[in-house]
Structure formats: structure tokens, C-alpha cells
Amino acid sequence: MSKKVTMQDIANKLNISKNSVSQALRGKEGVSEETRQLVIKTAKEMGYTYVGNRNSFSQQEKKGSIGLIATDVAFSLKNFFGEIFLSIEREASQKGKYLHIQSINKEQKENLILPPFIEQKQVDGILVISHISNAYIQKVLDTGIPTVLVDHHHPNLEADAILTNNRFGAYLAVQHLIELGHRDIAFVGKIDYSPSYEERFEGYLLALKEYGIEPREEIIFRNAIEEEEEVVGYVQSLDKQPTAWFCVNDGFGFFVLSALKQLGMNIPNDVSVCSYDNGQLSQLSSPKTTTVDIDLNLYGKRAVEMLFWRMENRDEPIQELLLTSKLIKRESTGVAPRG
């Protein structure tokens, strides 16, 4: 007959005090959340049964948790993804789930190193924010844990995804410029950075096509680097300036505005600028930038709802949910100059 596992056995294995094990299992203060989760995990693995406070060990098992992962780069984009993170955290809490958050650095990405809470299947579901790499996301999916992709999708990734309708949002932005009389409309962005950016480029091309405007390769910067000096170089390299610019995000929009002003151009009398995301940069720029708005709070809310649905309906077909975008007209766009 096997020996009954005690708190002291758990303490010995983790090299901590028996009191710390007791506090962790009873849900008391005095130990970090990381230690608490480690104790609970170890207790499960060792076959320990805690029959004390019903609101601690058993409650944590009942409550469960979900995980959220994203690259360091995505976490650094606080104005965009920060709002989505907060919305997800708020929604998960309301639904009674603890949220594990982990940033994925370059080494983890390249070597396909999963966070411990995913590797050890400590979460009931996973949200992957933005693009990491298809190989990395596939390894997450291979764990079998229900997973929802947020602001990313790919034909080879069999996972639910929540997205914005980037094509239509970009189409509306470029249509706005065309209806103001613009025909020479430049594009700037790095389209291979994410499917979202490529879809915005497709929306730009679709609007030009539907209005019978031939794209001009010399004013299309599809592999642009999002740095001020680089963007200034793109703008100043043109012999003939376009009358309008469509920028794949607000960062590029901010830099284009700066570059045009350095050339002594008046915005919007000489040239119009339109960007995407409706972040702080579009509102801080002078003049304020016409941009495409995304409801970031709704983004996070719908992501959690979709994940909870998937956790309860594992065998249902994969779904993609598209959220509509809205054009916000501001001072940076105006009627195309004549001649």
C-alpha cells in the first residue's frame, strides 16, 4: 500500500516550508501567486488530496484559468494591444477565470519554447495576440488546449480567430481620399509584418481598382521600415509628390506628416494623409490624422467570449469573426489640389 502524501512531502520536494505549502493550499496570504500555483500543481502531481477550506484548493480547480501570450513587440504597442489586454483581463475576471500572461521573446519564438502553463497544460484555454510565427502557434495548437487567435490568422492554422475587417477598413479610407478628388495616392507600410497589414494593402488596391485608378509602383512602399528617418527618406525620394498618402498604421502616418512638413508642404491643402488604428499618434499629430477606428474593448470582449465558446464546443467547425472598422475623418484630409 502506497504511503499517503503529506504537506511535508510537498514542502520537501519544493524546498520550501510546510507552512508555505499550507498557506498556498488554503488560499491564504503570505505566498506569491507563482508559488501558490506551483504548490497546487505539485500537489496534484503527487496525488495529494486537500480536504480543508473548500474555497481554496478545490475552488481554484473549479475556477480554472486561461493563458494569454504575445511577442515582446506586441506588448510594447501599449496604445493598441494594451487596450485589448485590459479588456481581456476584465472579461476573464468577470467570467471567473484567472489570467496567465506571458510575453514571448525572440529566443523562445525561434526555439519553439512554450510557457510552462501551456507546456504543462495548466490552463483551460489560450489567447494568442497578434503574430508570433506560424510554427510557434502550431506548437501551441498541438497541445490540444482550446485556442483563439486575436488579430492573426493563416490558412494552415486550424484555430478560431477574431479579426478586424482590414480590407474593408482600408477600402473606406482610400475611397474617402478618392472622393476628395485624389488620384495619386501613395501607400506606406510593411505588409509582410502581419496578415492585417497585407489585408490593408489589399483594401487599398481594391479601392483603386474599383475607381479605375492604376496603382503607381513608384509611390507604393510595401516593405517600409517604421522609423522616422526611413520614412522621411521614402517621402523625399520622390521626384513628384502624390496628393495623398494611405499609411498602414498611425505610426507611419505620424512620420509621413512630419516628413511632408519638413518639405514645406501644407496639410491638407497640398497633400492629404490617412492612417489606420485611431491610436494616440493620430490624435497627437498636427493636424490630427484621419484614421480607421477599431473598437479595441469589443475586440478583447469578443475574444474571451469566443474562447469560452470553444472550450465548451471543442468539436464544432473552426470560426473566424470579423469586426467592422469605422473611418474617423479629421483635419489631415482635404480636397485634392488642382493641377
CSV table of N, CA and C in Angstrom, one decimal, residues 67 71 112 199 234 237 241 268 307 337:
chain,number,residue,atom,x,y,z
A,67,GLY,N,-4.8,31.3,-20.6
A,67,GLY,CA,-3.5,32.0,-20.8
A,67,GLY,C,-3.6,33.0,-22.0
A,71,THR,N,4.1,38.4,-28.5
A,71,THR,CA,5.5,38.8,-28.5
A,71,THR,C,5.9,40.0,-27.7
A,112,LEU,N,10.9,27.5,-30.3
A,112,LEU,CA,9.6,27.0,-30.0
A,112,LEU,C,9.4,26.5,-28.6
A,199,GLU,N,-3.7,42.7,-45.6
A,199,GLU,CA,-5.1,42.9,-45.9
A,199,GLU,C,-5.4,44.4,-46.1
A,234,TYR,N,11.7,57.9,-47.7
A,234,TYR,CA,10.8,57.5,-48.7
A,234,TYR,C,10.1,58.7,-49.3
A,237,SER,N,12.4,60.9,-51.5
A,237,SER,CA,13.0,60.2,-52.6
A,237,SER,C,12.2,60.4,-53.9
A,241,GLN,N,5.6,64.5,-55.9
A,241,GLN,CA,4.8,64.1,-54.7
A,241,GLN,C,3.4,63.7,-55.0
A,268,PRO,N,-4.0,69.9,-45.0
A,268,PRO,CA,-4.3,69.1,-46.2
A,268,PRO,C,-4.3,69.9,-47.5
A,307,LEU,N,-13.4,32.2,-27.0
A,307,LEU,CA,-12.6,31.2,-26.3
A,307,LEU,C,-13.4,30.3,-25.4
A,337,PRO,N,-5.6,69.1,-54.5
A,337,PRO,CA,-5.2,70.3,-55.1
A,337,PRO,C,-5.3,70.2,-56.7
